[in-house]
Coordinates of C-alpha atoms and ligand atoms in Angstrom, one line a residue:
X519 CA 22.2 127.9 125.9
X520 CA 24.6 130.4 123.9
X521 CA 23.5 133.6 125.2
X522 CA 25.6 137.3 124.4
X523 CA 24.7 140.5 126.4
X524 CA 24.9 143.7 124.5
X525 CA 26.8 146.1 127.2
X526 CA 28.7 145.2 130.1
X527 CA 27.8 147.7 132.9
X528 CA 25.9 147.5 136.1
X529 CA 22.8 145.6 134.2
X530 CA 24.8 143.6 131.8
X531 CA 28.0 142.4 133.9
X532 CA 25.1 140.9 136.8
X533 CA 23.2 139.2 134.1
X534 CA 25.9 138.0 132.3
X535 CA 27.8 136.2 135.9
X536 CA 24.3 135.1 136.6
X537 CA 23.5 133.5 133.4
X538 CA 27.0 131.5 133.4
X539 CA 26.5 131.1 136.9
X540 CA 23.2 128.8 136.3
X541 CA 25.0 127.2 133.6
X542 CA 24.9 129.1 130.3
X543 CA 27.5 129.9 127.8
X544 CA 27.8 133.2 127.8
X545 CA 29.7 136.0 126.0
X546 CA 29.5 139.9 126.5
X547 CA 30.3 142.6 124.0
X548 CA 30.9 146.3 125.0
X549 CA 33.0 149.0 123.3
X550 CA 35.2 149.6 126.2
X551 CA 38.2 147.6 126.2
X552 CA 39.3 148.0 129.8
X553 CA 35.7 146.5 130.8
X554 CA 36.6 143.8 128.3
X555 CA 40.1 142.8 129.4
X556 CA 39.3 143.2 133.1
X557 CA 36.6 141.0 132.8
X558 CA 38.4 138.3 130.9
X559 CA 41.0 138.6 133.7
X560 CA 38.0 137.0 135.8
X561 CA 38.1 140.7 137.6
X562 CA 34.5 142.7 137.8
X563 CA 34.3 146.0 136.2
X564 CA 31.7 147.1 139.0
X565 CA 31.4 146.7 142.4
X566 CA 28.7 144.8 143.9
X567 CA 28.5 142.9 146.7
X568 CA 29.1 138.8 144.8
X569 CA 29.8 139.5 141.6
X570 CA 33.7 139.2 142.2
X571 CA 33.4 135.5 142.8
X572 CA 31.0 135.1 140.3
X573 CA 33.4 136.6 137.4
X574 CA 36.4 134.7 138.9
X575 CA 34.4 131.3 139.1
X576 CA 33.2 131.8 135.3
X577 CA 35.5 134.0 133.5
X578 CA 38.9 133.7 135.5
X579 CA 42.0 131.4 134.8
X580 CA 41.0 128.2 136.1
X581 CA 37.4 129.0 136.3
X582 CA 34.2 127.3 134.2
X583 CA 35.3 129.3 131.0
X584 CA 31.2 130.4 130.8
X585 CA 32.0 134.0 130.7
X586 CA 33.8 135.9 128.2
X587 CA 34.0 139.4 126.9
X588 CA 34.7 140.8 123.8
X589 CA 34.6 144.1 122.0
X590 CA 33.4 142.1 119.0
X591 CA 29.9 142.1 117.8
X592 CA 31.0 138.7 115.9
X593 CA 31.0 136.7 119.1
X594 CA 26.8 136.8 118.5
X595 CA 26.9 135.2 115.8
X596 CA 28.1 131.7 117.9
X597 CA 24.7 132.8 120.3
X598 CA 21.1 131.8 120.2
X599 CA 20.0 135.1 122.3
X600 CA 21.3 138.5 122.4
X601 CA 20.3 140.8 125.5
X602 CA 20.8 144.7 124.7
X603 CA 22.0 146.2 128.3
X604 CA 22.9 149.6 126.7
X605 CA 22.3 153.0 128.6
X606 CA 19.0 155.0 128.0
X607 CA 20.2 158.1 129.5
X608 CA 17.6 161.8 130.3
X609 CA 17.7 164.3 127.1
X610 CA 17.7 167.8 128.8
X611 CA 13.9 168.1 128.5
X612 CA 13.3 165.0 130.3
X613 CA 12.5 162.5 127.3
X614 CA 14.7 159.4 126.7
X615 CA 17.7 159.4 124.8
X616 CA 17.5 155.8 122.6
X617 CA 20.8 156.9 120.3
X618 CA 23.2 154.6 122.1
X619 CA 20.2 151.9 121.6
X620 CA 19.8 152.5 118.4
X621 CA 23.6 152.7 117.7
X622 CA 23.9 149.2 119.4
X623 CA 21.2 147.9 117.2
X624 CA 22.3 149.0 114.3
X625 CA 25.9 147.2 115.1
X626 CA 23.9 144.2 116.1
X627 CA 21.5 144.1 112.5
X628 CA 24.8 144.2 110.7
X629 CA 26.5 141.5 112.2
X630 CA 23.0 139.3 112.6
X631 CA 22.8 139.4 108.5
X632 CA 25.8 137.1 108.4
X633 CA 24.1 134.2 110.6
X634 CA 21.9 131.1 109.2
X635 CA 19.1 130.9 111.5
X636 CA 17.0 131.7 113.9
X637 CA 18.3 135.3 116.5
X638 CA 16.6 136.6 119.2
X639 CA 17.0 139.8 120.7
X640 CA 16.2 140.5 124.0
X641 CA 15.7 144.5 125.3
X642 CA 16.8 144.4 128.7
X643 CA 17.3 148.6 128.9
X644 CA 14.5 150.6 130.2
X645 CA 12.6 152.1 127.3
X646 CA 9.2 153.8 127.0
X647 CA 6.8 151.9 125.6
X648 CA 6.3 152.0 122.0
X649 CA 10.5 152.3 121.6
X650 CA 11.4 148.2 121.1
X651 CA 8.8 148.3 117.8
X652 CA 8.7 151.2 116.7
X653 CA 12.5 152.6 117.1
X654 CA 14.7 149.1 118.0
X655 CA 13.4 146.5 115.8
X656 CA 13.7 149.0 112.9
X657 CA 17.0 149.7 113.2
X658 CA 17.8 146.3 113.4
X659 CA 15.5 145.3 110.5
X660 CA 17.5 148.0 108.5
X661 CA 21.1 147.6 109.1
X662 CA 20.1 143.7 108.7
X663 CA 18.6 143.9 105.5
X664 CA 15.8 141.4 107.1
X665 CA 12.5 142.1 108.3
X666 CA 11.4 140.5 111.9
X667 CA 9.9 137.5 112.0
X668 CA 11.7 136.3 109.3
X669 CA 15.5 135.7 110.7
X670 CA 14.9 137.1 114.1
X671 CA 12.7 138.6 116.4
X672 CA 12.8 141.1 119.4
X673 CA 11.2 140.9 122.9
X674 CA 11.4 143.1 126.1
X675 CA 12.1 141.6 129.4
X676 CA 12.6 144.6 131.8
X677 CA 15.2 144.4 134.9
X678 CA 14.4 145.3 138.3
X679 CA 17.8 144.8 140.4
X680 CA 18.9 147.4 142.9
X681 CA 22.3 149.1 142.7
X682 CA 24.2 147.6 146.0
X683 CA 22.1 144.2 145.9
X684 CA 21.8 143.7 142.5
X685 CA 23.5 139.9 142.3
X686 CA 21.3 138.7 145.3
X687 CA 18.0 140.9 143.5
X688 CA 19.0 139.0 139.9
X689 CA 19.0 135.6 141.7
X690 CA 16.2 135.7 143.6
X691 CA 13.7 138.1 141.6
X692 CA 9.6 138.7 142.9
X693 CA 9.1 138.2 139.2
X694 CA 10.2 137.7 136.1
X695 CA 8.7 140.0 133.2
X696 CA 8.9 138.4 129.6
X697 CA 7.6 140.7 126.8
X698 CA 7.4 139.1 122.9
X699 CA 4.9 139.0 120.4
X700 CA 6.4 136.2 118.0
X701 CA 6.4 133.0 119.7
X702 CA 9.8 132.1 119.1
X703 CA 11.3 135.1 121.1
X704 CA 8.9 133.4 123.9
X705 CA 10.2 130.4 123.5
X706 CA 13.6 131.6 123.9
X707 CA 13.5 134.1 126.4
X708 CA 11.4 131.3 128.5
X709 CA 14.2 128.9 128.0
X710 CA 17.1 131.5 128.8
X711 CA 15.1 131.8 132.0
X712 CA 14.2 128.3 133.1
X713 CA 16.8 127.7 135.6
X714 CA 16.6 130.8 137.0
X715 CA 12.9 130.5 137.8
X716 CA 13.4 127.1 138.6
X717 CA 16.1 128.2 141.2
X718 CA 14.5 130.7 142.4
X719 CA 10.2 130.3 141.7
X720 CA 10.0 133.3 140.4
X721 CA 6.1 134.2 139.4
X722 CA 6.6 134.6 135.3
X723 CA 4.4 137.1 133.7
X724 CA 3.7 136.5 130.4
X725 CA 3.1 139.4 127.9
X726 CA 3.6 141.8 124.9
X727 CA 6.5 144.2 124.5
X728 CA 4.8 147.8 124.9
X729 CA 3.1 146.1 128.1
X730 CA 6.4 144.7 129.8
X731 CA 7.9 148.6 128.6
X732 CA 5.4 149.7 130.6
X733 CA 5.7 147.7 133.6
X734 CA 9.1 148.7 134.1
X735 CA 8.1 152.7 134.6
X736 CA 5.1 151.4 136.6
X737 CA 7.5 149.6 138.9
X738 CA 9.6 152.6 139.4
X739 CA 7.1 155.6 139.7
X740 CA 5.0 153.3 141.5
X741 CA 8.5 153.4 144.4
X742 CA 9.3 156.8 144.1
X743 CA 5.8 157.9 144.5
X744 CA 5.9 155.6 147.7
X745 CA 9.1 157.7 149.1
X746 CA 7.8 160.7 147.8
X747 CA 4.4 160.2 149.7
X748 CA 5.9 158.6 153.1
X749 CA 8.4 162.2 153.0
X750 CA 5.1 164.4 152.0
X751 CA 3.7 162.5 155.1
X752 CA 6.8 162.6 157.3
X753 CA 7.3 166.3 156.3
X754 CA 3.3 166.8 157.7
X755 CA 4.3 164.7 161.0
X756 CA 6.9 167.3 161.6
X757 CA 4.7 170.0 161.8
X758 CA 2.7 168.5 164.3
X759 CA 5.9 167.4 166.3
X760 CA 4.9 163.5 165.3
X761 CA 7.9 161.0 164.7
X762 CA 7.0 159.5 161.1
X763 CA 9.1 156.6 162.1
X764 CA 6.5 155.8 164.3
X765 CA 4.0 156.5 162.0
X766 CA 5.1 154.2 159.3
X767 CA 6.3 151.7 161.3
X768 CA 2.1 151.1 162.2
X769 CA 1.3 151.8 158.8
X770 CA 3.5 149.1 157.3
X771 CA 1.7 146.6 159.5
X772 CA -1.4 147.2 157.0
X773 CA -0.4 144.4 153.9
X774 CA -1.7 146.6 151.7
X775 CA 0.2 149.0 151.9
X776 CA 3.8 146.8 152.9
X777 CA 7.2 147.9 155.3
X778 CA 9.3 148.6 152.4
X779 CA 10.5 151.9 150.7
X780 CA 9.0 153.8 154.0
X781 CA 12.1 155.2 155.3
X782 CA 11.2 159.1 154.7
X783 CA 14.2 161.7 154.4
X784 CA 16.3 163.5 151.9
X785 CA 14.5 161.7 148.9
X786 CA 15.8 159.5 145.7
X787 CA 18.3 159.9 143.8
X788 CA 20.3 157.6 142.0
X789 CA 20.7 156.5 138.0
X790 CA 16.9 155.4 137.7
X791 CA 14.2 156.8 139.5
X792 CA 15.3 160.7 138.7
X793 CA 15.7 159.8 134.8
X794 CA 12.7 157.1 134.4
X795 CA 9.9 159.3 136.3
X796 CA 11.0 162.4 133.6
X797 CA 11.0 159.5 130.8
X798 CA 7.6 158.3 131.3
X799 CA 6.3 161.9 132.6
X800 CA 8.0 163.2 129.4
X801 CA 6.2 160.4 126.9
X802 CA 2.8 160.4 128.9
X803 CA 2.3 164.1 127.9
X804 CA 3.5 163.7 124.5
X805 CA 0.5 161.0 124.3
X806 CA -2.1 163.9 125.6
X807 CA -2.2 162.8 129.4
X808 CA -0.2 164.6 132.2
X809 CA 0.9 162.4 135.0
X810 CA -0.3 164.5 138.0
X811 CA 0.6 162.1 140.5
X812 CA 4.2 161.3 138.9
X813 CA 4.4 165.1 138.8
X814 CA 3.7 165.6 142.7
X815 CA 6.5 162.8 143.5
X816 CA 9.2 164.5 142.0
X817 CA 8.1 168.4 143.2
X818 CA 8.3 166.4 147.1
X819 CA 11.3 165.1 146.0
X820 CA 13.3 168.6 145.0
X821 CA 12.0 170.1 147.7
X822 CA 13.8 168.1 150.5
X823 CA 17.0 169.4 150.3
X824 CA 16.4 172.4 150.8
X825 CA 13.9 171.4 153.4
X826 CA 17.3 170.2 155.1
X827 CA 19.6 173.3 154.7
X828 CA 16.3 175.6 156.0
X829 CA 16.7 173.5 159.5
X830 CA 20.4 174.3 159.8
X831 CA 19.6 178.2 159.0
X832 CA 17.4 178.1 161.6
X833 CA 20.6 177.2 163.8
X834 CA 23.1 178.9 162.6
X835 CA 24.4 181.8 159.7
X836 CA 26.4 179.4 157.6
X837 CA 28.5 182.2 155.6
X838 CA 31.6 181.8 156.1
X839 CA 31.2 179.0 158.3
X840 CA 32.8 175.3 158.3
X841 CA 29.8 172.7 157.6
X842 CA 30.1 168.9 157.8
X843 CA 28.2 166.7 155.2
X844 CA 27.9 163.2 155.8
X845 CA 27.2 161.1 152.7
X846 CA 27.8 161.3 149.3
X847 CA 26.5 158.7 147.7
X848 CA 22.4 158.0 146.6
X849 CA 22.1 155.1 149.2
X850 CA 24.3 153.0 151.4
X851 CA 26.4 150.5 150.0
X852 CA 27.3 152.2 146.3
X853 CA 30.0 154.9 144.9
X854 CA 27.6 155.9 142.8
X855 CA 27.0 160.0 143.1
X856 CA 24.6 160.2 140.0
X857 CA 21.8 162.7 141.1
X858 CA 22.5 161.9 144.7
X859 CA 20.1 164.1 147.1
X860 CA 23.7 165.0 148.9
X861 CA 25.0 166.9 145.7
X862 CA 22.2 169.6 146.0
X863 CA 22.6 169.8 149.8
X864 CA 26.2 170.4 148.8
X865 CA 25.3 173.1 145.9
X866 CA 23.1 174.5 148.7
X867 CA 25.7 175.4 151.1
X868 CA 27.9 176.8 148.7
X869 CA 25.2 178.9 148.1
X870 CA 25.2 179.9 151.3
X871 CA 29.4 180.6 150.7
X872 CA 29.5 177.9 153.3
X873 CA 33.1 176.0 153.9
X874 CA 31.7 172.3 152.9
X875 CA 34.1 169.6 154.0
X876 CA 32.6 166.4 152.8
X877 CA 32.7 162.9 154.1
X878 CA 32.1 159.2 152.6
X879 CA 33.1 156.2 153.1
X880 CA 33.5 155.4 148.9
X881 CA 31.7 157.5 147.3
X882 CA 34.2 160.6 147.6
X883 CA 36.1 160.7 144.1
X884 CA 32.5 160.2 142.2
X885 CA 31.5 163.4 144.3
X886 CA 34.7 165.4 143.1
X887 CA 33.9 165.4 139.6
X888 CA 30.5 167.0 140.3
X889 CA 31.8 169.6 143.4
X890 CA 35.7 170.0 142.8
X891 CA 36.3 172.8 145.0
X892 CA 35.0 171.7 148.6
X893 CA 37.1 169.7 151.0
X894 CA 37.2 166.2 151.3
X895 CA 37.8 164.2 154.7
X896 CA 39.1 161.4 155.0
X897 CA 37.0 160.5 158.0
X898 CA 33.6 161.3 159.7
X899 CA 35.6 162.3 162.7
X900 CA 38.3 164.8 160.4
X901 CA 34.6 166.2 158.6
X902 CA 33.1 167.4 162.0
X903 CA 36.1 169.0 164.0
X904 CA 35.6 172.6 163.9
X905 CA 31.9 172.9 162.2
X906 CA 29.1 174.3 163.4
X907 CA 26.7 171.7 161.6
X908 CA 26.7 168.4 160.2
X909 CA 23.9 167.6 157.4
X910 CA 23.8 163.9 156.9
X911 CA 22.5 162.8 153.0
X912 CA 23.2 159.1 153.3
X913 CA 22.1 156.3 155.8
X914 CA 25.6 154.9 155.7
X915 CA 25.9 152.3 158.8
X916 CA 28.9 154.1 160.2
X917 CA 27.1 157.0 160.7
X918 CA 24.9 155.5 163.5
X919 CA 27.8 154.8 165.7
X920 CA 29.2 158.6 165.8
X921 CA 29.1 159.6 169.5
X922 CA 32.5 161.2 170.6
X923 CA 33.5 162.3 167.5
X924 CA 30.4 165.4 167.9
X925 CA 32.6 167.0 170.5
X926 CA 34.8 168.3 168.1
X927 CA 32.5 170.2 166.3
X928 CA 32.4 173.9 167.5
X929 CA 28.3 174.1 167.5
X930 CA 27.4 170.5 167.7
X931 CA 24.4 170.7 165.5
X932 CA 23.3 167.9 163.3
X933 CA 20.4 167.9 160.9
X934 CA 19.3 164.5 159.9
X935 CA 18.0 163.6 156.6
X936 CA 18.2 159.9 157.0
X937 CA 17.3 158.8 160.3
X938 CA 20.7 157.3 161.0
X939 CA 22.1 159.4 163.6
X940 CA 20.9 158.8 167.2
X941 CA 19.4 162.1 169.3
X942 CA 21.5 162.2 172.3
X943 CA 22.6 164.6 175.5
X944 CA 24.4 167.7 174.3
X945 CA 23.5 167.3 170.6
X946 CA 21.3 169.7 169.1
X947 CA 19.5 167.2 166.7
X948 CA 17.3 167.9 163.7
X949 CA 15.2 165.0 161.7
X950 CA 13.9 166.3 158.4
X951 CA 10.7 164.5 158.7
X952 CA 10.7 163.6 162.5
Ligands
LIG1038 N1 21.8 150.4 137.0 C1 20.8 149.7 137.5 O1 20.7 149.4 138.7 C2 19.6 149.3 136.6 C3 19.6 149.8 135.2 N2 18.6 149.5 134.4 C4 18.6 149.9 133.0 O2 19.5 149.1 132.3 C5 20.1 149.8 131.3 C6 21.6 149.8 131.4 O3 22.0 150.4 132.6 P1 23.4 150.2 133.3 O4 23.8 148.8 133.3 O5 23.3 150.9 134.6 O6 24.4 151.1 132.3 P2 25.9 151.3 132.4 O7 26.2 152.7 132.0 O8 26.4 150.8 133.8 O9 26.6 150.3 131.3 C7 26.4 150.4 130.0 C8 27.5 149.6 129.2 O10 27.2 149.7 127.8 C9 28.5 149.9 127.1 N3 28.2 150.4 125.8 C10 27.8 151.7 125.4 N4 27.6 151.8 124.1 C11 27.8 150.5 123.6 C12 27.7 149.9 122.3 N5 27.3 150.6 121.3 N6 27.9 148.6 122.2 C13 28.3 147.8 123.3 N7 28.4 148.3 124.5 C14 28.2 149.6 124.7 C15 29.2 150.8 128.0 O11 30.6 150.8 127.7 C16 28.9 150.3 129.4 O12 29.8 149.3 129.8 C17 19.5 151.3 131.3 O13 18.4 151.3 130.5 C18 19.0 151.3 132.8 O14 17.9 152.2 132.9 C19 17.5 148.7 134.8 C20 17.5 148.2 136.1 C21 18.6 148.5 137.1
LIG1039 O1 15.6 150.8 137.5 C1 16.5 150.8 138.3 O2 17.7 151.1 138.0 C2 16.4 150.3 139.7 O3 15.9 151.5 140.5 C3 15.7 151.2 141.9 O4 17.0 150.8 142.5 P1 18.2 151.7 143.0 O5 18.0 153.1 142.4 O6 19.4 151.0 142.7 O7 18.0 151.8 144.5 P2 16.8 151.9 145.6 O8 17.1 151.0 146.7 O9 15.5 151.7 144.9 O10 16.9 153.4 146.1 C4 16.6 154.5 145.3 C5 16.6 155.8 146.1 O11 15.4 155.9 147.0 C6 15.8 156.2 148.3 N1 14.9 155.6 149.3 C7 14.6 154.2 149.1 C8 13.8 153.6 150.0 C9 13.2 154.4 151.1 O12 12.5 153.9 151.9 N2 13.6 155.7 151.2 C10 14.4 156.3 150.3 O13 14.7 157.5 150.4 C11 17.3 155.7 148.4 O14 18.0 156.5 149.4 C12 17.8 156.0 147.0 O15 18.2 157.4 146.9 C13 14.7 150.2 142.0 O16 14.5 149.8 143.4 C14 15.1 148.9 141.3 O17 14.0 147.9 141.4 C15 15.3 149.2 139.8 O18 15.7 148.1 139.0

């Protein structure tokens, strides 16, 4: 099939190598003309682990010539599908922001108004329910001069990749959510799909738009409640001197409750679950309800950092004082600093007029832009000579085989929020929830 995605980011850049990948046509339009050229120099605009073959194989000289990208809303027009993989940032009070949606929909409706027959649009973006029919499909409606149903039609098919994993999660998904309400846009969206699920055998779940909203925010909360409740429960197991490690290692063997997402710490962070848990929270109690569970995840969740820093005070007066952190980024395997637990930890110690000297592997020039006056090392090793404490944010693998490189430290303490570090002789060692 002819297939355009709307946006060429972290979302839209995976689908799109994907798609061309299991043999569609496939054309992406974003504003940003560096995103545009780079990709049709067969070079990814992101980095994740695959997607630079991918874009070479597909959109490089001498590859299949399935991928292209354009800053030209045109190029739908030559498309049976459009998928709209625009941002839907936090507005300060928590509730979603669908301008750059609506913006993009608007550019879409006018452009759709030229073409002959039958469009469907696809909302790929995490929205809150009620936003693809009552906010989307209007906009396009308007700036098309056509009412749905008519020329086109509009379903939701939420995306649940990781950051870090996200070609190998887009491949091989535990399901496949398609959300439409005119059976065209099922038809479509189920055809766009086929060789995916037939790669893959994906379970398909078949439903309406505001339902496969809705799934997406269940999805998430449902996760960051888990991490929230496995740190409420690690932070308990402290108290009593208990290793959580333990704990949920014996709890995991229960199937209903599952191994994953029980690694308790220094919390989530990350471009999703801090912005979609205040979407949904933010919509519920607009509708009358207030999320008390969704509520108690994210109060655990601000609390851990400072959790952290109140285990080094108990160590040491940090005024003053040279402090290591280790980690930047939200998780392993990603530069991406956006609301990484590791930037309050930083904010913390400055607090505390500590001398922070900061350490990650790639994530060190996102950090910058958020804390430009702390010092950056080049090295684990250059971060802990001469401080009296090392906090560690992120469960980089590096960080498990630091040994030698604590003697340099002038108090070798090190307070653990990820379980990555191991306890040893001469080490004063603090878990956060172990
Ligand atoms: N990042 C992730 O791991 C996941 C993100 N999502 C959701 O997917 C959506 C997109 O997220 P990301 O890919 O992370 O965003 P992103 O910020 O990485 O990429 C968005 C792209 O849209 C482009 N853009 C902005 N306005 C445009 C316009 N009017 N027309 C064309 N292009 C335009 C930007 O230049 C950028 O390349 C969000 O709703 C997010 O919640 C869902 C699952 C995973
Ligand atoms: O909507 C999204 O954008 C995506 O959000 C998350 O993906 P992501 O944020 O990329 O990364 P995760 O692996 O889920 O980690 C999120 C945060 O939780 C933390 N975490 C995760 C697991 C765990 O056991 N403990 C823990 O503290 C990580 O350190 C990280 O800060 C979801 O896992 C994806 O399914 C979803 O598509």
């Amino acid at each position: 099939m002819d297939v355009s995605i709307v946006g060429s980011g972290y979302v839209g850049t995976t689908v799109a190598a994907c798609f061309a990948d299991l043999g569609h046509r496939v054309v992406n339009v974003d504003v940003d003309e560096t995103t545009v050229e780079t990709l049709n120099d067969g070079v990814a605009p992101i980095h994740e682990e695959g997607l630079a073959d991918l874009v070479e194989a597909h959109a490089g000289p001498g590859g299949t010539g399935r991928l292209r990208a354009t800053t030209d809303y045109g190029a739908v027009l030559d498309t049976d599908v459009t998928f709209l993989c625009l941002p839907t940032p936090q507005r300060d009070d928590g509730s979603i922001d669908l301008s750059i949606m609506t913006a993009g929909a608007e550019t879409l409706g006018e452009t759709l108004a030229a073409k002959d027959d039958w469009h469907t649009v696809v909302v790929k973006s995490t929205v809150v329910p009620g936003s693809t029919d009552e906010t989307i499909t209007p906009a396009i409606e308007e700036a098309s001069g056509t009412a749905a149903g008519e020329a086109f039609g509009v379903g939701m098919n939420p995306e649940f990749l990781r950051e870090g994993s996200a070609v190998g999660d887009f491949r091989d998904p535990d399901k496949v959510v398609l959300g439409a309400d005119d059976e065209r846009v099922s038809d479509d969206m189920a055809a766009v799909f086929a060789p995916l699920v037939e790669a893959s055998g994906a379970p398909v779940v078949e439903t309406d738009t505001r339902t496969a909203e809705m799934i997406k925010y269940a999805n998430n909360g449902f996760l960051a409640a888990k991490v929230s409740l496995i740190n409420d429960i690690g932070n308990v197991c402290r108290e009593f001197g208990i290793d959580a490690y333990e704990v949920a290692d014996a709890i995991a063997l229960d199937d209903r409750i599952g191994e994953q997402f029980l690694r308790s710490g220094l919390g989530w962070g990350g471009s999703c679950f801090p912005k979609d848990t205040g979407a949904i929270r933010h919509a519920a109690r607009e509708a009358g309800y207030e999320p008390a569970m969704l509520e108690a995840a994210v109060e655990v969740n601000d609390r851990q950092p400072e959790r952290l820093l109140a285990l080094l005070d108990e160590h040491v007066d940090v005024a003053g004082e040279r402090v290591a952190v280790l980690g930047l980024a939200f998780k392993p395997g990603t530069d991406d600093v956006r609301n990484s637990r590791a930037l309050d930890v930083v904010a913390g110690l400055r607090e505390r007029d500590a001398d922070v000297v900061a350490y990650d592997p790639v994530a060190a020039a996102n950090a910058r832009e958020h804390h430009p006056d702390i010092e950056y090392a080049d090295s684990a090793a250059d971060a802990l000579d001469g401080a009296v404490g090392a906090l560690v944010a992120t469960d980089w693998d590096e960080f498990a085989a630091l040994d030698a490189e604590f003697d340099a430290m002038d108090e070798r303490i090190v307070v653990d929020g990820r379980r990555i570090v191991e306890r040893r002789e001469g080490l004063t060692y603090e878990g956060l929830t172990w």
